[in-house]
Each structure stands twice: as structure tokens, then as C-alpha cells.
């Protein structure tokens, strides 16, 4: 049924967790090191991250993937003498001793011999993934490699395969689980279909997973076999024991344009007492305005009175996830999400500590042997190690002392000779920066003209681009554009409804965009930031500000999937406000497309989100004020020429995670306004997009 490698020292399978016990005997440090490598731990000189280990003499430092602190294991021969946690910051042992530590695998996919061999074979089949597969074939873990598990592993089994036969399985909210599974399957197939479509016009063929899709709920049920299977749902089911209370859930309003406003109005007019709870004071005031427009008695209260009047809607500031209704008492309670028609999970507020800013400053303790760095004078070099050397102050009364240097290797000055070495003192770290270019750059020569020529070539390229665009940007600066008005009360209500904590970069970017929009000079700002860093929220607020000044907004995205995602996000954020939002892509029918085009020409549509179809000549706007471009680098030459024409007359906001070199150069040389968001939101997890770009698979969860 199964073949596994095991250790000769302790006879344990290498894919099983390693257990170290204080006082335990029979351990062999070299064998333990090999086992840790098989479990996808990375050997380093100094442990700083989870999934790393270091060996120094008879001491093993290891940071388990699920541990809060790394553990220092001291050996005396083959016996574990002591287990003690230590701090990553200063590498000093903490006062707490542990009796036992378990070291599980750090990754879902372990780089066994068969996996490495399969990756080696696939390098020739898929050159676009050459670097990714090359590292896997050498046994080097790579972010996102788990998504290739269906083609790298001989056999995949569902989660239930690892559960004992007596295990019981409980599925919470099976309706949401089933819909999420279907959504993942559809998205996965859409990526694969799009990749095959691109292959027909010259792109490389994607990797076919051969049935390696996600497992459906029914498929997991069959794989569970005879194990006990339970579902816990809010809906009635014959095989589920449901305990009911004397209250009912209100109707669902998620995704509707009016939310639960009409429901509250109908209930109040029927003599009910309705309560609406919102987390922000601005949203409470907004609810009062909306109900007032429907001529409904609405009262804002700090806390609910002991006796409630019939036919009145009470508005209170409070945190609430779900509402309820009691027909016998004619009493109803709606949450902010239900009243405004947002999804339930969108209203959760969890104040967290803001993450600190990240910089590109070289930290000697974070550098590993082989990392590439850039010296301001000598160019690209390879970091070797930190060394200490004896230096003298010079003069008659010379004093010798020890100083620490970073040893950097450069290309040899003569062919056949070893590489040149440069010792950089630690007090001159400002001359060094991390290399952020390609995977394997060419090392520069010390004292040569290569690095100076490269910098000169870059300067000349910037000058050429500046000459090409000087007329366009001169026209933009000299033309008189539309100056948007200051923030309205609705703008404040929209921003207070944001259910997360804004990062410092987000707040700075929002202020810069608003300042540009209020200026009579047409805005042309590039917003660069990683996936999930909050660029869309900046666009949401900018579009809302434009609509408040009576202007139309168009958001142009490269794919239909992004159209769907952005429409859902904008609809949730604009719920409760009188903004007409439409989508325009190939997924809309001809009738829907004609209605959208007519609405844009007549001015009845405020915001439209679509693909490059919006750029066609037949699309007319009554009063266009703001154009938002998402991922400009993924558009063609014709579309980019159309973007140039727009920049001279309307405000442009470009969002991107990977700006093209030309656009980035314009921003870095102040020829175009640029803002970067480098602070991740609190609790953000890494998002792997490299494999998605090639439509090989989705990130496995």
C-alpha cells in the first residue's frame, strides 16, 4: 500500500513528525539534520524564521512551523540534555524549559526523490516554469509549489485518508462549504480555459492537472466511508437535530441594491418595532436619513429604552453580526450588514495592531550566503559572510581593534581568476541595498566600467522617454481640468463603514489622491502595492468622491474575473447609497450591454467596471471625470495609446502590483506621480500569484 523511507538510527519514517524529549537517548545529530531537510526545514547559519534549523557543534536550533518560539536542543552524545526556548531577536535562551518538542513537516508537499525527479522531467515540457521546477528538482522549497502537487505527486488522497476509522466528521454550515467548493472549482476551470484560449494564439500550453481539482463535499463524503458524518446547519434537515428558539431569521438582503431598507419600512408601517444596529456613528446617521426619505419614524438612541413604541425604527450604534425577528411581539432587529445589503462576513471589525513599515535596508543578520546585494559604487555583488578583521587607526600612537565587515564577492577582473572581494564595514550599510531584480544577475566588476555604463544607459533611457512624453505631460499640466469638491458627509459615512483598520500607507495614499482630485490639474497617479494591500479601497473612495461631484467613473480591468470581483466589492461598499453601478464585459448579454452603453451616454450610470471593451470607439460618456486602470501592464499597445489620450483631459488613477519598467521609471524620476503601499494589513497572509499567472493551478488551502 505504501513505501516510505525511514531512519536507520531510530527506525522512524522520515515523513512523520520528529519528537525530541529531554533526557531521551538514541539520537544522532547528523541523522536528525537529514530528517529535518526531508520535512522541508531549511538549514541556515542562524535561525530567524519558522521552518529553519541550525547546527553548531552539539547544539541544534530549530523553529517548528507551529511554534511561538524556536527551541535550542543541547546534546550530550546521543542524549538530549536540555530543551530550552530562545528569542529570535537576540538569540538568547528564554527562562522557560520544555520537556518535549514535536517538529512536524513545514510544507504540505515534501520534496521526496520521486517529486524531484518528476519536476526535473517537467522542466522541458514547461519552459515558463523552468526556474520554479529547477529549484524543486534540486530539493529547494519554493513558495506556491503545493499548487503543483497533482502533477508532482503520484497519488493524492483526501483529508479523510489520514483519519482513524473511528473518527467523526462534522461539517459546519454545509451550504456555505458546498458553495465555496463549487466556486473554487469554477474559478480553477476558468483559469485553465483562459490559459488554453491564450495557447491558441501563441502562448505556452498550461499544465493539465488531470483530475487534480478540489474535492467536492459529496466526494469527501464518499471518501469518508463508514465514518460518522454530521452536518450542523441553520436550516432544517431530516437527519439533523435542530434546537429552535422563539425567533426567526430576517430575510436575506446580501447583494441587493436597496438592502433591508424596504423591509424595515414595510414592517414599521405594519406596526412593528424595528431596531437597526450599526458599528459607526456615520452609518447610524445615514440610516436615519434613508428612513426619513421614506417618511418612516426613526429615532437615534444611545441605548434602547425599557419600553419600545410600536411603528418606530430605533437606530443604535452597536456591534452585531446577525439579526432576528419575533412575529408574536412584532419586534425585529437588523444588523448593519443586513440593513445595507452587505455580506455578513464583511461587517466583522477586529481592531488589531498595525503592522510596521517594511524597508529595503540591508540587515546583515538577515543575509544568507549567496544573496545578491547592490553597492552604490561597485554594483551587483554576492554576499559571502560576516567577518571580523583587525584594523589600525594609523599614526604614531596606532591602536588596533576588531571591526566587523560584510564580505562581498564580485566578478573576477581577469578571466580564469577567482572573483574579487570587497570588505564593507558595518557602519557603511547605507551604501548597500538588496537586489530586487531577476533570479540570477550577472556580477559586476570592481573598478570596471560595466556598472557605470549600466547606470548611464538607464539615464539615457529615461531621457528618451521624457522627450517622448514631454508634450503629453506639458499638455496635461497646462490644461485646466475639473476640480472635484471637498469631502461630503456621505464620503465620511462611506469611509467610516470600512470594516478594517486602514494602514498608514493607505491613509497617506487616500489623502494624496483626494488632493490631486481637488486640484484643477488632471490627476495621473500610479498606485503600486502588493496583492491584498488595500489598493481597491483607495479606488472605491476615489470613485465615490467623483460621483459626489456629479462625474462619471470608469474602471478598466484586464480580465472578466476581475470585473466580477470588483463589481461585488464596489456593490458592497456602496450599499445604501444612491449610486448606479454596472458591469461591461463579454459575460453581459447584448441587451445588458446596450442598456449600459445607453446609460453611460445619458448619464444615468455613475460607475462602470469593465474590460478593454470600454475603450472601443462606440462607447460615449456624458460627463466622464475619473478613469481607474487596474494592472495597466496587462493591456496591449492600442489600449495604452488610448490611455495616453485620456491623460490629457480626465483624472487617471492606475493600480498595479507589478508596474512595467517604463511606468515605474516615470514615477521614480518624478515625471509621473507615484505612491506605493508597502505596509500589509494586519493579519494578512502571503498570496501566491506566480503559478496563477500561468494558469497551472490555484493555491491549495
XYZ file of C-alpha atoms in Angstrom:
701
model
C 0.000 0.000 0.000
C 2.801 2.435 0.786
C 6.597 2.748 0.545
C 8.402 5.150 2.872
C 11.969 5.962 3.721
C 12.930 5.617 7.365
C 15.895 6.473 9.528
C 18.320 3.710 10.468
C 19.054 5.473 13.776
C 15.546 5.435 15.259
C 13.559 3.450 12.658
C 11.035 6.305 12.231
C 9.544 7.193 8.872
C 11.048 10.369 7.554
C 7.667 11.931 6.721
C 6.420 11.614 10.284
C 6.943 14.390 12.857
C 10.173 14.260 14.848
C 9.707 14.103 18.618
C 12.572 15.224 20.877
C 12.296 14.533 24.605
C 14.513 15.931 27.346
C 16.604 13.079 28.678
C 15.840 10.880 25.682
C 18.617 8.734 24.216
C 19.421 7.256 20.846
C 19.525 10.486 18.863
C 22.074 11.115 16.148
C 22.518 14.774 15.202
C 23.525 14.204 11.532
C 20.538 11.887 11.057
C 18.252 14.455 12.675
C 19.554 17.099 10.278
C 18.764 14.882 7.298
C 15.291 14.175 8.653
C 14.615 17.892 9.110
C 15.623 18.526 5.498
C 13.228 15.773 4.394
C 10.491 17.521 6.380
C 11.167 20.690 4.311
C 13.124 22.519 7.040
C 15.844 24.817 5.678
C 19.330 24.720 7.170
C 20.756 28.181 7.921
C 23.570 29.699 9.935
C 21.181 31.464 12.322
C 17.519 30.609 12.921
C 15.241 33.611 12.364
C 12.073 32.200 10.777
C 9.737 29.257 11.143
C 10.860 26.210 9.209
C 14.601 26.835 9.734
C 17.242 24.961 11.733
C 20.921 25.438 12.519
C 23.572 23.083 13.889
C 26.562 24.288 15.908
C 28.610 21.544 17.472
C 26.303 19.633 19.799
C 23.517 22.232 19.682
C 20.502 22.135 17.387
C 18.406 25.304 16.953
C 15.080 24.616 15.265
C 11.941 26.694 14.710
C 8.887 24.464 14.310
C 6.254 25.588 11.835
C 3.535 25.863 14.504
C 5.633 27.063 17.454
C 5.666 30.512 19.005
C 9.406 30.429 19.763
C 12.292 28.368 18.389
C 13.862 25.680 20.569
C 17.533 25.130 21.393
C 18.356 21.432 21.811
C 21.606 20.657 23.632
C 23.029 17.161 23.080
C 25.489 15.192 25.160
C 26.471 12.414 22.806
C 23.234 10.713 21.740
C 21.232 12.121 24.678
C 19.111 15.279 24.712
C 20.484 17.110 27.722
C 18.241 20.161 27.643
C 15.379 21.721 25.650
C 15.001 25.473 26.004
C 13.140 28.130 24.016
C 15.110 31.152 22.815
C 14.406 34.575 21.338
C 14.837 35.260 17.622
C 15.753 38.909 18.242
C 18.936 38.361 20.271
C 19.344 34.541 20.061
C 19.372 34.313 23.862
C 17.714 31.445 25.685
C 14.472 32.167 27.496
C 13.839 31.140 31.066
C 11.245 28.527 30.097
C 12.383 24.944 29.683
C 10.326 22.403 27.749
C 10.154 18.670 28.270
C 9.280 17.694 24.725
C 9.070 19.268 21.283
C 7.418 17.913 18.145
C 8.698 19.010 14.740
C 6.046 18.442 12.064
C 6.618 18.946 8.324
C 6.739 22.607 7.364
C 5.030 22.140 4.000
C 2.157 20.217 2.509
C 4.398 18.958 -0.312
C 7.615 17.212 0.710
C 10.426 17.137 -1.833
C 10.976 13.382 -1.997
C 13.124 11.719 -4.662
C 10.089 10.971 -6.829
C 8.834 14.566 -6.612
C 12.245 15.948 -7.529
C 12.548 13.537 -10.455
C 9.112 14.496 -11.781
C 9.993 18.212 -11.525
C 13.217 17.530 -13.435
C 11.248 15.846 -16.229
C 8.709 18.679 -16.444
C 11.333 21.395 -16.985
C 11.490 20.634 -20.705
C 7.703 20.393 -21.047
C 7.002 23.785 -19.456
C 9.881 26.252 -20.005
C 7.866 29.099 -18.474
C 8.090 27.338 -15.096
C 11.746 26.471 -15.570
C 13.068 28.351 -12.544
C 10.317 27.053 -10.264
C 10.766 23.436 -11.359
C 14.574 23.709 -11.290
C 14.545 24.655 -7.605
C 12.102 21.854 -6.792
C 14.292 19.343 -8.644
C 17.255 20.438 -6.513
C 15.278 19.970 -3.308
C 14.821 23.699 -2.645
C 11.342 24.613 -1.293
C 9.567 27.297 -3.352
C 6.543 29.384 -2.410
C 3.478 28.103 -4.275
C 4.904 24.689 -5.162
C 1.998 22.961 -3.367
C -0.319 24.039 -6.175
C 1.600 21.688 -8.492
C 1.036 18.701 -6.202
C -1.451 16.996 -8.592
C 1.278 16.648 -11.245
C 4.293 16.188 -8.977
C 2.866 13.545 -6.644
C 1.943 10.080 -7.888
C -1.246 9.872 -5.855
C -3.294 12.430 -3.938
C -5.698 11.359 -1.225
C -8.423 13.350 0.561
C -8.059 14.518 4.130
C -10.183 11.636 5.427
C -7.451 9.193 4.376
C -5.375 10.297 7.373
C -8.194 9.995 9.914
C -8.676 6.861 12.003
C -11.645 4.642 11.230
C -13.353 5.688 14.476
C -13.118 9.418 13.702
C -16.269 11.519 13.452
C -16.557 14.326 10.871
C -18.706 17.425 11.462
C -19.381 19.899 8.638
C -20.340 23.367 9.877
C -22.704 25.320 7.595
C -22.675 22.752 4.762
C -24.436 25.188 2.431
C -21.547 27.667 2.624
C -18.975 24.864 2.383
C -20.645 23.458 -0.741
C -20.963 26.854 -2.424
C -17.320 27.675 -1.611
C -16.185 24.347 -3.100
C -18.210 24.961 -6.270
C -16.780 28.477 -6.542
C -13.202 27.179 -6.290
C -13.886 24.545 -8.946
C -15.409 27.085 -11.325
C -12.578 29.566 -10.789
C -9.975 26.862 -11.342
C -11.616 25.786 -14.599
C -11.969 29.385 -15.753
C -8.235 29.925 -15.294
C -7.490 26.729 -17.214
C -9.925 27.635 -20.006
C -8.406 31.109 -20.312
C -4.916 29.615 -20.461
C -5.896 27.214 -23.263
C -7.512 30.119 -25.109
C -4.240 32.045 -24.805
C -2.353 28.984 -26.043
C -4.351 29.017 -29.289
C -2.906 32.444 -30.142
C 0.710 31.609 -29.430
C 1.101 31.376 -25.646
C 2.506 28.313 -23.935
C 0.153 25.475 -23.067
C -0.825 25.293 -19.379
C -0.325 22.327 -17.122
C -3.319 19.988 -17.196
C -3.910 18.696 -13.672
C -5.608 15.506 -14.969
C -8.407 15.458 -12.454
C -6.447 17.106 -9.666
C -9.245 19.543 -8.943
C -10.546 20.292 -5.470
C -12.673 17.637 -3.807
C -16.384 18.393 -3.613
C -18.358 17.906 -0.412
C -20.071 14.836 -1.865
C -16.705 13.465 -2.918
C -15.365 13.954 0.589
C -18.476 12.234 1.990
C -17.792 9.183 -0.173
C -14.115 9.177 0.812
C -15.116 9.198 4.496
C -16.560 5.708 4.076
C -18.216 4.329 7.216
C -17.012 7.145 9.477
C -19.699 9.095 11.341
C -20.691 12.172 9.330
C -22.570 15.100 10.892
C -23.762 18.407 9.457
C -24.591 21.422 11.608
C -26.788 23.816 9.691
C -29.158 26.696 10.340
C -31.674 25.068 8.001
C -33.993 22.169 8.700
C -32.795 18.700 7.766
C -34.285 15.293 8.438
C -31.041 13.789 9.731
C -30.055 16.773 11.922
C -31.381 17.505 15.368
C -32.285 21.225 15.391
C -32.936 23.205 18.544
C -35.190 26.216 17.855
C -35.836 29.397 19.808
C -38.853 31.682 19.538
C -37.181 33.965 16.984
C -36.763 33.809 13.226
C -34.002 34.983 10.939
C -34.811 38.044 8.841
C -34.852 37.679 5.045
C -31.525 37.768 3.253
C -30.584 41.068 1.666
C -26.927 40.432 0.668
C -26.128 41.783 -2.782
C -29.424 43.654 -3.224
C -29.290 47.300 -4.235
C -31.679 48.513 -1.541
C -30.619 46.156 1.233
C -33.136 45.762 4.034
C -34.475 49.331 3.866
C -37.763 48.377 2.185
C -38.219 45.534 4.656
C -37.823 47.892 7.622
C -40.211 50.395 6.032
C -42.876 47.729 5.455
C -42.515 46.370 8.994
C -42.765 49.805 10.621
C -45.810 50.746 8.586
C -47.391 47.461 9.678
C -46.964 48.457 13.339
C -43.754 46.608 14.120
C -40.922 47.905 16.277
C -37.659 47.674 14.326
C -34.101 48.116 15.621
C -31.125 48.776 13.323
C -27.625 48.404 14.794
C -24.575 49.870 13.016
C -20.943 49.935 14.160
C -20.180 53.503 13.062
C -21.937 56.690 14.097
C -21.895 57.909 10.499
C -23.791 54.819 9.360
C -26.386 55.361 12.095
C -26.969 58.890 10.793
C -27.081 57.567 7.226
C -29.758 55.021 8.224
C -31.823 57.830 9.768
C -31.578 59.848 6.537
C -32.582 56.872 4.393
C -35.605 56.036 6.553
C -36.526 59.707 6.706
C -36.681 59.806 2.908
C -39.302 57.018 3.137
C -41.259 59.036 5.743
C -40.653 56.478 8.485
C -40.336 57.434 12.154
C -36.689 56.807 13.048
C -35.012 57.648 16.342
C -31.283 57.665 17.074
C -30.711 56.492 20.662
C -27.590 55.846 22.694
C -29.244 52.818 24.304
C -32.629 51.179 23.920
C -35.345 52.330 26.345
C -37.159 49.905 28.635
C -40.390 50.242 26.645
C -40.369 50.373 22.851
C -43.021 52.197 20.835
C -44.796 50.401 18.018
C -44.356 51.742 14.488
C -40.916 53.223 15.238
C -37.439 52.300 13.980
C -34.763 52.652 16.663
C -31.199 53.287 15.435
C -28.376 52.413 17.788
C -24.587 52.241 17.469
C -23.552 48.679 18.343
C -21.648 45.658 17.005
C -23.977 42.962 15.651
C -23.396 40.077 13.247
C -26.934 38.692 12.750
C -30.423 39.997 13.389
C -33.692 38.246 14.257
C -37.459 38.755 14.252
C -40.180 37.744 16.726
C -43.542 37.834 14.880
C -45.562 37.323 18.074
C -44.108 40.513 19.576
C -43.867 42.328 16.218
C -40.227 43.026 17.034
C -37.312 42.924 14.614
C -33.577 43.573 14.807
C -31.281 44.055 11.784
C -27.523 44.346 11.699
C -25.617 46.898 9.656
C -24.771 44.267 7.019
C -28.407 43.192 6.662
C -29.776 46.741 6.544
C -27.329 47.923 3.873
C -27.333 44.639 1.925
C -23.725 43.655 2.520
C -22.462 40.128 3.013
C -22.500 39.083 6.657
C -18.767 38.493 6.939
C -18.000 41.967 5.574
C -19.131 43.670 8.760
C -16.718 41.992 11.144
C -14.473 44.513 12.846
C -11.378 43.286 14.637
C -9.127 46.122 15.756
C -5.581 44.893 15.545
C -2.179 46.363 15.945
C -0.987 47.946 12.744
C 1.927 46.281 11.044
C 5.160 48.192 10.855
C 6.588 49.545 7.628
C 8.949 47.421 5.615
C 12.067 48.833 4.054
C 14.757 47.597 1.700
C 17.594 48.330 4.127
C 20.187 45.561 4.287
C 20.182 43.729 7.610
C 23.433 41.748 7.963
C 21.763 39.210 10.242
C 19.095 38.519 7.611
C 21.531 38.000 4.739
C 22.409 34.467 3.744
C 25.471 33.287 1.887
C 24.772 33.691 -1.806
C 22.304 36.590 -1.531
C 22.773 39.344 -4.103
C 23.318 42.928 -2.957
C 23.947 46.203 -4.789
C 26.760 48.570 -3.821
C 26.239 52.191 -4.809
C 29.739 52.391 -6.322
C 30.645 48.882 -7.446
C 27.270 47.444 -8.490
C 25.879 43.918 -8.075
C 27.777 41.529 -5.832
C 27.237 38.290 -3.924
C 27.239 38.281 -0.124
C 29.537 35.632 1.328
C 29.737 36.070 5.097
C 30.217 38.384 8.057
C 33.870 38.502 9.095
C 35.920 40.252 11.744
C 39.241 41.852 10.863
C 41.852 43.705 12.837
C 42.210 47.338 11.810
C 44.595 50.069 12.898
C 43.862 53.755 13.387
C 47.276 54.658 11.883
C 49.794 57.263 13.088
C 52.463 57.066 15.762
C 50.085 56.003 18.513
C 48.231 53.461 16.374
C 45.525 51.486 18.139
C 44.399 48.127 16.811
C 40.841 46.975 17.153
C 38.437 44.385 15.771
C 35.778 45.521 13.286
C 33.046 43.606 11.536
C 32.772 43.596 7.736
C 30.423 42.213 5.107
C 32.419 40.192 2.602
C 31.055 40.785 -0.929
C 32.205 38.848 -3.988
C 32.353 40.457 -7.458
C 33.214 39.186 -10.922
C 36.934 38.462 -11.488
C 38.945 41.268 -13.028
C 40.717 38.791 -15.322
C 39.367 35.671 -16.981
C 40.300 32.490 -15.153
C 40.991 34.250 -11.870
C 38.791 33.964 -8.756
C 36.225 36.642 -8.043
C 37.314 39.917 -6.462
C 36.438 40.519 -2.798
C 35.191 43.693 -1.152
C 35.054 44.237 2.624
C 32.241 46.635 3.533
C 32.289 47.936 7.143
C 29.039 47.592 9.034
C 28.966 51.364 9.559
C 28.632 51.815 5.765
C 25.491 49.756 5.278
C 23.796 52.761 3.695
C 25.878 52.033 0.578
C 24.270 48.590 0.227
C 20.773 47.597 -0.761
C 19.087 44.321 -1.524
C 18.980 43.190 -5.137
C 15.342 43.023 -6.270
C 15.766 42.144 -9.960
C 15.896 38.756 -11.702
C 16.784 35.401 -10.201
C 20.450 35.163 -11.267
C 22.017 38.519 -12.196
C 25.485 38.927 -13.648
C 28.044 40.093 -11.094
C 29.630 43.475 -11.709
C 33.371 44.060 -11.980
C 35.035 46.167 -9.321
C 36.657 49.247 -10.755
C 35.369 48.464 -14.234
C 33.091 50.429 -16.476
C 30.214 47.906 -16.581
C 28.291 49.314 -13.656
C 28.829 52.909 -14.701
C 27.742 52.015 -18.245
C 24.595 50.330 -16.928
C 23.680 53.392 -14.904
C 24.432 55.646 -17.862
C 22.264 53.525 -20.131
C 19.400 53.769 -17.672
C 19.785 57.557 -17.520
C 19.737 57.813 -21.318
C 16.632 55.619 -21.498
C 14.871 57.875 -19.022
C 15.822 60.932 -21.064
C 14.465 59.301 -24.232
C 11.179 58.516 -22.535
C 10.997 62.029 -21.138
C 11.461 63.524 -24.602
C 8.737 61.256 -25.976
C 6.227 62.194 -23.293
C 7.084 65.818 -22.651
C 4.366 67.087 -24.986
C 1.717 64.882 -23.418
C 2.568 65.841 -19.849
C 3.019 69.501 -20.732
C -0.462 69.484 -22.219
C -1.800 67.783 -19.107
C -0.180 70.276 -16.736
C -1.240 73.302 -18.777
C -4.803 72.145 -19.438
C -7.485 73.119 -16.984
C -9.217 70.008 -15.699
C -12.124 69.544 -13.348
C -11.509 70.328 -9.673
C -13.560 67.937 -7.559
C -15.231 69.342 -4.494
C -14.261 68.657 -0.858
C -15.478 65.593 1.010
C -19.215 65.396 1.628
C -20.959 63.915 4.707
C -21.703 60.835 2.616
C -17.984 60.484 1.910
C -17.324 60.423 5.653
C -20.073 57.843 6.166
C -18.629 55.620 3.442
C -15.143 55.786 4.948
C -16.421 55.090 8.467
C -18.155 51.989 7.116
C -14.798 50.461 6.130
C -14.739 47.340 8.346
C -10.953 47.151 8.729
C -8.144 49.265 10.145
C -6.507 51.413 7.477
C -2.755 51.058 7.254
C -0.558 54.187 7.393
C 0.253 53.816 3.690
C -3.439 53.590 2.835
C -4.264 56.782 4.716
C -1.378 58.638 3.071
C -2.385 57.418 -0.384
C -6.041 58.362 0.116
C -5.052 61.894 1.135
C -2.752 62.250 -1.894
C -5.436 61.024 -4.315
C -8.042 63.386 -2.848
C -5.605 66.307 -3.054
C -4.920 65.517 -6.713
C -8.632 65.251 -7.500
C -9.384 68.602 -5.870
C -6.651 70.257 -7.963
C -7.625 71.755 -11.361
C -4.703 69.879 -12.986
C -5.798 66.426 -14.283
C -4.542 63.694 -11.946
C -2.215 60.970 -13.266
C -1.152 58.908 -10.267
C 0.312 55.401 -10.180
C -0.552 53.373 -7.075
C 1.757 50.384 -6.614
C 1.268 47.775 -3.920
C 1.283 44.036 -3.389
C -1.863 41.923 -3.742
C -4.125 42.386 -0.727
C -2.529 45.643 0.470
C -5.698 47.734 0.045
C -5.436 49.355 -3.390
C -9.091 48.615 -4.203
C -10.327 50.542 -1.157
C -8.432 53.613 -2.401
C -10.204 53.243 -5.748
C -13.588 52.816 -4.022
C -13.192 56.112 -2.154
C -11.842 57.990 -5.183
C -14.754 56.823 -7.355
C -17.253 57.786 -4.659
C -15.717 61.273 -4.416
C -16.009 61.703 -8.185
C -19.662 60.658 -8.190
C -20.394 63.127 -5.380
C -19.209 65.900 -7.735
C -21.589 64.737 -10.465
C -18.942 62.994 -12.599
C -18.948 59.516 -14.122
C -16.290 56.921 -13.272
C -14.953 54.067 -15.390
C -12.751 51.286 -14.062
C -10.876 49.269 -16.688
C -9.561 45.802 -15.787
C -7.817 43.180 -17.957
C -9.996 40.091 -17.223
C -13.660 39.249 -16.759
C -12.861 37.607 -13.430
C -11.564 40.923 -12.081
C -14.718 42.624 -13.370
C -16.825 40.248 -11.286
C -14.668 40.659 -8.191
C -14.555 44.463 -8.362
C -18.294 44.752 -9.021
C -19.007 42.685 -5.901
C -16.610 44.795 -3.811
C -17.935 48.133 -5.070
C -21.560 46.985 -4.640
C -20.921 46.005 -1.016
C -19.186 49.287 -0.211
C -21.827 51.415 -1.989
C -24.789 49.595 -0.450
C -27.193 52.141 0.995
C -26.027 54.982 -1.263
C -27.831 56.092 -4.448
C -25.069 55.094 -6.875
C -25.836 53.280 -10.135
C -23.114 50.656 -10.732
C -22.899 48.467 -13.848
C -20.504 45.921 -15.355
C -19.459 45.669 -19.018
C -17.702 42.547 -20.294
C -18.378 39.554 -22.504
C -20.403 37.963 -19.706
C -23.135 40.570 -20.154
C -25.824 39.836 -22.725
C -26.278 42.089 -25.768
C -29.340 43.670 -24.182
C -27.493 44.381 -20.912
C -24.538 45.827 -22.831
C -26.805 48.149 -24.840
C -28.531 49.316 -21.654
C -25.134 50.046 -20.093
C -23.913 51.978 -23.139
C -27.137 53.975 -23.311
C -26.915 54.737 -19.591
C -23.334 55.976 -19.947
C -24.288 58.269 -22.802
C -27.368 59.558 -20.957
C -25.547 59.979 -17.645
C -27.822 57.634 -15.651
C -24.938 55.280 -14.828
C -22.439 56.616 -12.303
C -19.780 53.883 -12.205
C -18.993 51.225 -14.814
C -16.440 48.439 -14.394
C -15.385 46.520 -17.476
C -12.671 45.128 -19.701
C -10.997 46.816 -22.687
C -14.409 46.800 -24.401
C -14.986 50.140 -22.659
C -12.191 51.641 -24.787
C -13.955 50.967 -28.100
C -14.952 53.948 -30.208
C -18.695 53.363 -29.770
C -18.638 53.997 -26.024
C -19.697 57.551 -25.154
C -19.803 59.198 -21.713
C -21.966 62.141 -20.788
C -19.533 63.568 -18.219
C -16.505 61.365 -17.529
C -14.378 62.590 -14.633
C -12.241 59.685 -13.393
C -10.630 56.663 -15.069
C -9.253 53.868 -12.868
C -6.908 51.404 -14.605
C -6.178 48.100 -12.871
C -2.975 46.270 -13.890
C -2.030 48.518 -16.832
C 0.870 46.239 -17.791
C -1.582 43.534 -18.919
C -3.141 45.667 -21.661
C -1.979 45.837 -25.271
C -0.325 48.652 -27.214
C -3.590 50.016 -28.623
C -5.192 50.217 -25.198
C -2.141 52.004 -23.748
C -2.267 54.569 -26.558
C -5.904 55.191 -25.623
C -4.806 55.677 -22.001
C -2.346 58.357 -23.196
C -5.158 60.282 -24.885
C -7.261 60.170 -21.707
C -4.473 61.539 -19.509
C -4.676 64.983 -21.076
C -8.325 65.577 -20.159
C -9.545 63.408 -17.225
C -8.153 62.224 -13.905
C -6.311 58.890 -14.124
C -5.621 56.505 -11.217
C -3.569 53.419 -12.114
C -3.453 50.427 -9.747
C -0.790 47.755 -10.118
C 1.127 45.167 -8.159
C 3.862 44.891 -10.811
C 4.372 48.177 -12.686
C 6.050 47.970 -16.073
C 9.619 49.385 -16.131
C 8.603 52.344 -18.269
C 5.802 53.399 -15.940
C 7.962 52.803 -12.876
C 10.751 54.904 -14.349
C 8.341 57.775 -14.919
C 7.288 57.650 -11.292
C 10.763 57.297 -9.842
C 12.038 60.252 -11.891
C 9.111 62.466 -10.867
C 7.710 62.569 -14.407
C 4.572 60.932 -13.088
C 3.033 60.902 -9.618
C 3.591 57.581 -7.855
C 2.511 56.213 -4.494
C 3.490 52.857 -3.014
C 1.705 50.856 -0.339
C 4.312 48.786 1.487
C 2.531 48.167 4.786
C 0.459 44.961 4.771
C -2.919 44.932 6.518
C -2.924 43.359 9.997
C -3.072 39.576 9.813
C -2.571 39.385 6.049
C -1.297 36.003 4.815
C 1.002 35.628 1.791
C -0.794 35.341 -1.546
C 0.925 33.220 -4.154
C 0.265 34.544 -7.654
C 3.175 33.311 -9.761
C 1.627 29.928 -10.532
C -1.770 31.504 -11.033
C -0.314 33.723 -13.731
C 0.427 30.662 -15.814
C -2.996 29.167 -15.003
C -1.434 25.942 -13.823
C -3.428 25.607 -10.598
C -4.941 27.545 -7.749
C -3.371 27.881 -4.349
C -4.386 24.818 -2.361
C -5.956 25.589 1.007
